[in-house]
Short mmCIF file of C-alpha atoms in Angstrom, two decimals:
data_model
loop_
_atom_site.label_atom_id
_atom_site.label_comp_id
_atom_site.label_asym_id
_atom_site.label_seq_id
_atom_site.Cartn_x
_atom_site.Cartn_y
_atom_site.Cartn_z
CA MET A 203 19.72 22.35 -14.35
CA PRO A 204 16.05 21.93 -13.33
CA GLY A 205 16.38 18.41 -11.93
CA PRO A 206 18.10 19.21 -8.64
CA GLU A 207 15.90 22.28 -8.19
CA LEU A 208 12.73 20.23 -8.60
CA PHE A 209 13.94 17.37 -6.44
CA ASP A 210 14.97 19.75 -3.67
CA LEU A 211 11.31 20.80 -3.38
CA LEU A 212 9.94 17.32 -2.83
CA ARG A 213 8.75 16.24 0.60
CA ARG A 214 7.30 12.97 1.96
CA TYR A 215 4.46 14.68 3.88
CA PRO A 216 1.91 13.41 4.90
CA ASP A 217 3.87 10.16 5.11
CA VAL A 218 6.43 9.49 7.86
CA GLU A 219 9.33 11.91 7.77
CA ALA A 220 12.72 11.19 9.31
CA PRO A 221 16.35 12.12 8.57
CA ASP A 222 17.06 8.77 6.87
CA LEU A 223 13.84 8.72 4.81
CA VAL A 224 13.88 10.66 1.52
CA ALA A 225 11.28 11.79 -1.00
CA VAL A 226 13.46 11.11 -4.05
CA ASP A 227 16.11 8.43 -4.40
CA ALA A 228 18.67 7.00 -6.82
CA THR A 229 16.08 4.71 -8.39
CA ASP A 230 13.83 7.66 -9.31
CA ARG A 231 16.77 9.42 -10.95
CA LEU A 232 17.91 6.31 -12.83
CA LEU A 233 14.41 5.54 -14.11
CA LEU A 234 14.03 9.05 -15.49
CA ASP A 235 17.47 8.92 -17.15
CA GLU A 236 16.86 5.50 -18.71
CA ALA A 237 13.43 6.61 -19.97
CA ALA A 238 14.62 9.92 -21.40
CA ALA A 239 14.63 8.88 -25.08
CA ALA A 240 11.24 7.18 -24.87
CA LEU A 241 9.71 10.10 -22.96
CA ALA A 242 10.90 12.53 -25.66
CA LEU A 243 8.83 10.62 -28.26
CA ALA A 244 5.70 10.20 -26.16
CA GLY A 245 2.67 12.36 -26.84
CA PRO A 246 0.06 13.73 -24.41
CA GLY A 247 -1.50 10.95 -22.35
CA GLU A 248 1.08 8.40 -23.50
CA VAL A 249 3.14 8.35 -20.26
CA ALA A 250 1.99 6.36 -17.24
CA VAL A 251 3.57 6.07 -13.81
CA VAL A 252 2.88 3.29 -11.28
CA ASP A 253 3.65 3.48 -7.56
CA ASP A 254 5.47 6.80 -7.66
CA SER A 255 6.46 7.10 -4.02
CA TYR A 256 6.11 10.86 -3.56
CA GLY A 257 5.98 12.38 -7.04
CA ALA A 258 9.58 12.33 -8.25
CA LEU A 259 8.79 10.18 -11.31
CA THR A 260 5.61 11.98 -12.31
CA LEU A 261 6.88 15.52 -11.79
CA GLY A 262 10.31 14.64 -13.13
CA ALA A 263 8.78 13.32 -16.36
CA VAL A 264 6.83 16.57 -16.71
CA GLU A 265 9.52 19.05 -15.68
CA LEU A 266 12.63 17.38 -17.10
CA HIS A 267 11.26 15.61 -20.18
CA GLY A 268 8.19 17.57 -21.21
CA ALA A 269 5.65 14.81 -20.61
CA ARG A 270 2.05 16.01 -20.79
CA ASP A 271 -1.13 14.63 -19.26
CA VAL A 272 0.76 12.00 -17.30
CA ARG A 273 -1.43 9.26 -15.82
CA VAL A 274 -0.56 7.95 -12.37
CA SER A 275 -1.61 4.97 -10.25
CA GLN A 276 -0.37 4.81 -6.65
CA ASP A 277 -1.31 2.01 -4.33
CA LEU A 278 -0.78 4.07 -1.16
CA LEU A 279 -2.99 7.06 -0.46
CA VAL A 280 -0.17 8.91 1.30
CA GLY A 281 1.72 8.73 -1.99
CA GLU A 282 -1.20 10.37 -3.79
CA LEU A 283 -1.42 13.09 -1.16
CA ALA A 284 2.33 13.69 -1.24
CA LEU A 285 2.31 13.91 -5.05
CA ALA A 286 -0.49 16.48 -4.94
CA ALA A 287 1.33 18.56 -2.32
CA ASN A 288 4.63 18.37 -4.20
CA ALA A 289 2.97 19.26 -7.51
CA GLU A 290 1.45 22.36 -5.91
CA ARG A 291 4.78 23.27 -4.34
CA ALA A 292 6.52 22.98 -7.73
CA GLY A 293 3.80 24.79 -9.65
CA LEU A 294 2.91 21.60 -11.57
CA SER A 295 -0.65 20.97 -10.40
CA GLY A 296 -2.88 19.82 -13.25
CA THR A 297 -0.08 18.11 -15.17
CA TYR A 298 -1.20 14.58 -14.25
CA ARG A 299 -4.30 12.45 -13.54
CA SER A 300 -4.70 9.77 -10.87
CA LEU A 301 -6.32 6.56 -12.13
CA PRO A 302 -6.84 2.96 -11.00
CA LEU A 303 -4.15 0.44 -11.93
CA VAL A 304 -6.37 -1.31 -14.49
CA GLU A 305 -6.86 1.97 -16.41
CA VAL A 306 -3.63 3.87 -15.97
CA ALA A 307 -1.68 2.41 -18.90
CA ALA A 308 -4.43 2.48 -21.55
CA GLY A 309 -2.69 3.42 -24.81
CA ALA A 310 0.55 4.27 -22.98
CA ARG A 311 3.87 4.10 -24.83
CA VAL A 312 6.04 4.65 -21.74
CA VAL A 313 5.33 3.24 -18.27
CA LEU A 314 7.59 4.00 -15.30
CA VAL A 315 7.30 1.76 -12.23
CA GLN A 316 8.92 1.84 -8.81
CA ALA A 317 9.43 -1.89 -8.19
CA PRO A 318 6.98 -3.18 -5.58
CA LYS A 319 8.07 -5.35 -2.66
CA GLY A 320 6.39 -8.55 -3.79
CA LEU A 321 6.34 -10.60 -6.99
CA ASP A 322 2.53 -10.78 -6.99
CA ALA A 323 2.31 -6.99 -6.99
CA LEU A 324 4.74 -6.85 -9.93
CA ARG A 325 2.76 -9.54 -11.75
CA GLU A 326 -0.49 -7.61 -11.44
CA ILE A 327 1.19 -4.43 -12.67
CA ALA A 328 2.71 -6.27 -15.65
CA GLU A 329 -0.59 -7.95 -16.53
CA SER A 330 -2.47 -4.66 -16.27
CA VAL A 331 0.01 -2.80 -18.48
CA ALA A 332 0.27 -5.53 -21.10
CA ALA A 333 -3.51 -5.73 -21.38
CA VAL A 334 -4.16 -2.08 -22.28
CA ALA A 335 -0.90 -0.34 -23.32
CA ALA A 336 0.16 0.48 -26.88
CA PRO A 337 1.85 -2.38 -28.78
CA ASP A 338 5.14 -0.43 -28.81
CA VAL A 339 5.05 0.33 -25.06
CA THR A 340 8.27 0.39 -23.06
CA LEU A 341 7.83 -0.65 -19.42
CA LEU A 342 10.66 0.37 -17.09
CA VAL A 343 10.76 -1.09 -13.57
CA GLY A 344 13.36 0.38 -11.22
CA GLY A 345 14.51 -0.75 -7.81
CA ARG A 346 17.41 -1.14 -5.43
CA VAL A 347 19.77 -3.91 -6.55
CA LYS A 348 19.62 -5.65 -3.18
CA HIS A 349 15.86 -6.08 -3.54
CA MET A 350 15.82 -7.20 -7.19
CA THR A 351 15.91 -10.89 -8.16
CA HIS A 352 15.94 -12.97 -11.34
CA ALA A 353 12.38 -13.99 -10.47
CA MET A 354 11.29 -10.44 -11.33
CA ASN A 355 12.56 -10.96 -14.89
CA ASP A 356 10.54 -14.19 -15.08
CA VAL A 357 7.39 -12.42 -13.89
CA LEU A 358 7.79 -9.73 -16.54
CA ARG A 359 8.40 -12.37 -19.23
CA ASP A 360 4.98 -13.82 -18.50
CA SER A 361 3.49 -10.60 -19.91
CA PHE A 362 6.24 -9.26 -22.20
CA ALA A 363 8.28 -11.04 -24.87
CA ASP A 364 11.41 -8.90 -24.49
CA VAL A 365 12.89 -8.27 -21.02
CA SER A 366 16.38 -6.90 -20.28
CA ALA A 367 18.25 -5.18 -17.46
CA THR A 368 20.31 -2.00 -17.44
CA LEU A 369 23.65 -1.57 -15.74
CA ALA A 370 23.46 -0.70 -12.05
CA ARG A 371 24.06 2.85 -10.87
CA GLN A 372 24.24 3.99 -7.27
CA LYS A 373 22.97 0.55 -6.20
CA SER A 374 19.85 0.80 -8.38
CA ARG A 375 18.90 -1.00 -11.59
CA VAL A 376 16.11 -0.88 -14.17
CA LEU A 377 14.37 -3.77 -15.90
CA VAL A 378 13.08 -2.91 -19.37
CA ALA A 379 10.15 -4.83 -20.89
CA ARG A 380 8.80 -4.54 -24.43
CA ARG A 381 6.42 -6.38 -26.80
CA PRO A 382 3.42 -6.94 -24.54
CA GLN A 383 1.59 -10.27 -24.59
CA PRO A 384 -1.90 -9.52 -23.22
CA LYS A 385 -3.79 -12.18 -21.28
CA PRO A 386 -6.59 -12.25 -18.68
CA SER A 387 -5.68 -10.95 -15.23
CA SER A 388 -4.93 -13.57 -12.58
CA PHE A 389 -6.17 -11.25 -9.80
CA PRO A 390 -7.79 -11.16 -7.34
CA ARG A 391 -6.73 -14.60 -6.13
CA GLN A 392 -8.73 -16.67 -3.64
CA GLN A 393 -7.98 -19.17 -0.88
CA TRP A 394 -10.41 -21.04 1.36
CA HIS A 395 -9.43 -21.26 5.05
CA ALA A 396 -11.49 -24.07 6.55
CA GLU A 397 -10.40 -23.32 10.12
CA LEU A 398 -11.82 -19.79 9.80
CA GLY A 399 -14.76 -20.61 7.56
CA LEU A 400 -13.65 -17.80 5.23
CA THR A 401 -12.40 -17.37 1.68
CA VAL A 402 -9.68 -14.71 1.48
CA CYS A 403 -9.26 -12.69 -1.73
CA ALA A 404 -6.12 -10.72 -2.55
CA HIS A 405 -4.82 -8.40 -5.23
CA GLY A 406 -1.08 -8.40 -5.89
CA ALA A 407 0.04 -5.67 -3.49
CA ALA A 408 -2.14 -6.77 -0.55
CA PHE A 409 -0.11 -7.70 2.54
CA ALA A 410 0.13 -11.49 3.12
CA GLY A 411 -1.78 -12.24 -0.08
CA THR A 412 -4.44 -14.90 0.39
CA LYS A 413 -2.72 -16.19 3.53
CA VAL A 414 -3.69 -15.12 7.06
CA ASP A 415 -0.66 -13.69 8.84
CA ILE A 416 0.27 -14.70 12.39
CA GLY A 417 -0.64 -11.35 13.92
CA THR A 418 -4.12 -11.45 12.45
CA ARG A 419 -4.56 -15.00 13.75
CA ALA A 420 -3.64 -13.79 17.23
CA LEU A 421 -6.42 -11.19 17.08
CA LEU A 422 -8.87 -13.74 15.70
CA ALA A 423 -8.15 -15.95 18.72
CA ALA A 424 -9.34 -13.10 20.97
CA LEU A 425 -12.49 -12.38 18.97
CA ASP A 426 -14.89 -13.82 21.56
CA ARG A 427 -13.69 -11.28 24.14
CA MET A 428 -14.39 -8.24 22.00
CA PRO A 429 -17.58 -6.08 22.01
CA THR A 430 -20.48 -7.58 20.05
CA THR A 431 -22.71 -4.59 19.30
CA GLY A 432 -22.37 -1.09 17.88
CA THR A 433 -19.82 -0.19 15.21
CA ALA A 434 -16.48 -1.90 14.65
CA LEU A 435 -13.55 -0.61 12.58
CA ASP A 436 -10.92 -2.87 11.05
CA LEU A 437 -8.18 -0.22 10.84
CA GLY A 438 -5.56 -1.04 8.23
CA CYS A 439 -7.80 -3.89 7.09
CA GLY A 440 -5.55 -5.51 4.49
CA THR A 441 -7.55 -8.26 2.79
CA GLY A 442 -10.43 -7.77 5.25
CA VAL A 443 -10.04 -10.97 7.25
CA LEU A 444 -10.81 -9.37 10.63
CA ALA A 445 -13.72 -7.38 9.19
CA ALA A 446 -15.19 -10.54 7.66
CA ALA A 447 -14.75 -12.52 10.88
CA LEU A 448 -16.47 -9.79 12.90
CA ALA A 449 -19.34 -9.36 10.46
CA GLY A 450 -19.85 -13.10 10.11
CA SER A 451 -19.99 -13.77 13.84
CA ARG A 452 -21.82 -10.67 15.09
CA PRO A 453 -25.11 -9.89 13.32
CA ASP A 454 -25.69 -6.83 15.52
CA LEU A 455 -22.33 -5.25 14.70
CA GLN A 456 -21.89 -2.68 11.94
CA VAL A 457 -18.44 -3.19 10.40
CA VAL A 458 -16.20 -0.69 8.61
CA ALA A 459 -12.90 -1.72 7.01
CA SER A 460 -10.37 0.95 6.08
CA ASP A 461 -6.92 0.97 4.52
CA GLN A 462 -4.81 3.46 2.59
CA SER A 463 -3.77 0.77 0.07
CA ALA A 464 -5.89 0.57 -3.08
CA ALA A 465 -4.98 -3.12 -3.42
CA ALA A 466 -6.07 -3.78 0.17
CA VAL A 467 -9.39 -2.00 -0.30
CA ALA A 468 -10.11 -3.92 -3.49
CA SER A 469 -9.12 -7.16 -1.75
CA ALA A 470 -11.29 -6.46 1.30
CA ARG A 471 -14.29 -5.73 -0.91
CA ALA A 472 -13.72 -8.98 -2.82
CA THR A 473 -13.35 -10.90 0.46
CA ALA A 474 -16.60 -9.43 1.76
CA GLU A 475 -18.45 -10.25 -1.46
CA VAL A 476 -17.23 -13.84 -1.84
CA ASN A 477 -18.22 -14.60 1.77
CA GLY A 478 -21.70 -13.12 1.33
CA LEU A 479 -20.91 -10.15 3.58
CA ALA A 480 -20.88 -7.26 1.10
CA ASP A 481 -23.98 -5.74 2.68
CA ARG A 482 -22.46 -6.01 6.18
CA ILE A 483 -19.05 -4.45 5.60
CA ARG A 484 -18.38 -0.90 4.38
CA VAL A 485 -14.87 -0.65 2.90
CA VAL A 486 -13.20 2.76 2.58
CA ARG A 487 -9.81 3.95 1.39
CA ASP A 488 -8.40 6.62 3.64
CA ASP A 489 -5.37 7.57 5.68
CA ALA A 490 -5.57 6.72 9.38
CA ALA A 491 -9.40 6.58 9.40
CA ALA A 492 -9.61 10.24 8.33
CA SER A 493 -13.08 9.76 6.81
CA LEU A 494 -14.61 8.45 10.05
CA ALA A 495 -16.24 10.77 12.56
CA ASP A 496 -14.88 11.29 16.05
CA GLY A 497 -16.40 8.95 18.63
CA SER A 498 -18.16 6.85 16.00
CA ALA A 499 -16.78 3.38 16.85
CA ASP A 500 -17.30 0.99 19.74
CA LEU A 501 -14.49 -1.35 18.69
CA VAL A 502 -11.29 -0.93 16.67
CA VAL A 503 -9.11 -3.89 15.70
CA LEU A 504 -5.59 -3.14 14.53
CA ASN A 505 -2.56 -5.08 13.31
CA PRO A 506 -0.25 -2.12 12.64
CA PRO A 507 2.78 -2.11 10.34
CA PHE A 508 6.12 -1.25 11.92
CA HIS A 509 8.27 -0.87 8.80
CA VAL A 510 8.63 1.93 6.26
CA GLY A 511 10.66 0.28 3.55
CA ALA A 512 13.47 -1.50 5.37
CA ALA A 513 13.45 0.85 8.36
CA VAL A 514 11.70 0.09 11.65
CA VAL A 515 9.61 3.20 12.31
CA THR A 516 7.18 3.17 15.23
CA THR A 517 5.70 6.51 14.12
CA VAL A 518 3.40 4.61 11.73
CA ALA A 519 1.80 2.69 14.59
CA ASP A 520 1.62 5.81 16.76
CA ARG A 521 -0.47 7.57 14.08
CA LEU A 522 -2.86 4.62 13.93
CA PHE A 523 -3.13 4.45 17.72
CA ALA A 524 -4.02 8.15 17.77
CA ALA A 525 -6.54 7.60 14.96
CA ALA A 526 -8.17 4.79 16.91
CA ALA A 527 -8.40 7.01 19.98
CA ARG A 528 -10.11 9.70 17.94
CA VAL A 529 -12.77 7.45 16.39
CA LEU A 530 -13.55 5.47 19.55
CA ARG A 531 -16.36 6.62 21.79
CA PRO A 532 -15.54 6.88 25.52
CA GLY A 533 -15.50 3.33 26.85
CA GLY A 534 -14.87 1.85 23.40
CA GLU A 535 -12.02 -0.63 22.97
CA LEU A 536 -8.95 -0.87 20.76
CA TRP A 537 -7.64 -4.42 20.31
CA THR A 538 -4.11 -4.41 18.98
CA VAL A 539 -1.53 -7.04 18.06
CA TYR A 540 2.16 -6.22 17.67
CA ASN A 541 5.64 -7.65 17.80
CA SER A 542 6.40 -8.25 21.49
CA ALA A 543 9.81 -6.64 21.16
CA LEU A 544 8.19 -3.26 20.38
CA ARG A 545 6.54 -2.88 23.80
CA TYR A 546 3.74 -0.56 22.70
CA ARG A 547 1.71 -0.87 25.90
CA PRO A 548 2.84 2.43 27.51
CA VAL A 549 2.23 4.25 24.20
CA LEU A 550 -1.27 2.78 23.95
CA ALA A 551 -2.02 3.78 27.54
CA ARG A 552 -0.93 7.34 26.80
CA LEU A 553 -2.68 7.76 23.44
CA VAL A 554 -5.85 5.70 24.00
CA GLY A 555 -6.40 4.85 27.66
CA PRO A 556 -5.98 2.05 30.22
CA THR A 557 -4.41 -0.91 28.45
CA ARG A 558 -4.52 -4.51 29.59
CA LEU A 559 -2.60 -7.52 28.38
CA ALA A 560 -4.91 -9.98 26.57
CA ALA A 561 -2.40 -12.52 25.25
CA GLN A 562 1.35 -12.80 24.79
CA THR A 563 3.89 -15.10 23.17
CA PRO A 564 7.61 -14.48 22.65
CA LYS A 565 6.73 -13.15 19.19
CA PHE A 566 3.37 -11.36 19.53
CA THR A 567 1.44 -9.38 22.13
CA VAL A 568 -2.31 -8.67 22.06
CA THR A 569 -3.62 -5.78 24.17
CA ALA A 570 -7.03 -4.22 24.80
CA SER A 571 -7.16 -0.44 25.41
CA THR A 572 -10.27 1.28 26.75
CA ARG A 573 -10.88 4.82 25.49
CA SER A 574 -10.79 7.11 28.49
#
């Protein structure tokens, strides 16, 4: 049977790899099984996949169900890179196309989705699919039972007239939506923050939405102690709050904002534009600042993630610390905020250079590392 053979080839690389982190899971398998009949009837270009983690859904639809010209939208760049590597490994390169979320489901009759973490991300996916898919489209959203709620059904019903749920299998379940009801997108959303003098824009999958998370606020409180000239990088920029604050307060600073999330990049660009800073902030989508030259930054600000799914994995932050060290010129500074329990200071000293404590609470620590 080709399924196990294909799935055995899949790897997470270049994303974090660890014994308890897999490239294909029970939800991928259940989605493909539940979609089998619909996939068999779909023609070329009529299958779309959203947020395929590492390629199991896309390549499984091609290899197991004969789907052709599959269209794929993945929020995370590492997912795109992993899909490309896995497709080459399986001899399936050229069987799919990567497209933005707003385009991926145009004319689609089958759409497979790995359920996102947040309801806003699901809402934007549902709105995007309903707006452009075929009238007889079947949208299948799969996830782990423990992460699925009745609110997800309600979100889907805002864009589809018929929503149902399959039986659970191996702790996964699929929601099935049909009869799309197109309406204008409600994204990006905006919120004015008077205390910051900024409007924050956010697409559905952007971390913290239009709010400003506590870690980012801790870095904002230290803004007046950071370098004021040269080039600054907001690494893992999210909605671009730090980039906007730097550009708005430092006319002599060139600001770059980077993130591997397509939703974050779109949000950061919208935040820059609505605050009149579009000409001051260059927003790029890349993995760990890969598109930036060595020694090109005088300042890096970073609020790193420390979760991969539900697992606490410090490797993610380590990669970003190393990326910051690479792009900083000698004497440049990395300002980082992190959960105080993680105690990153020795790691920062090793990867970047001398690291001093800038602020600390029981919950968060802010450090400044000087590139040695």
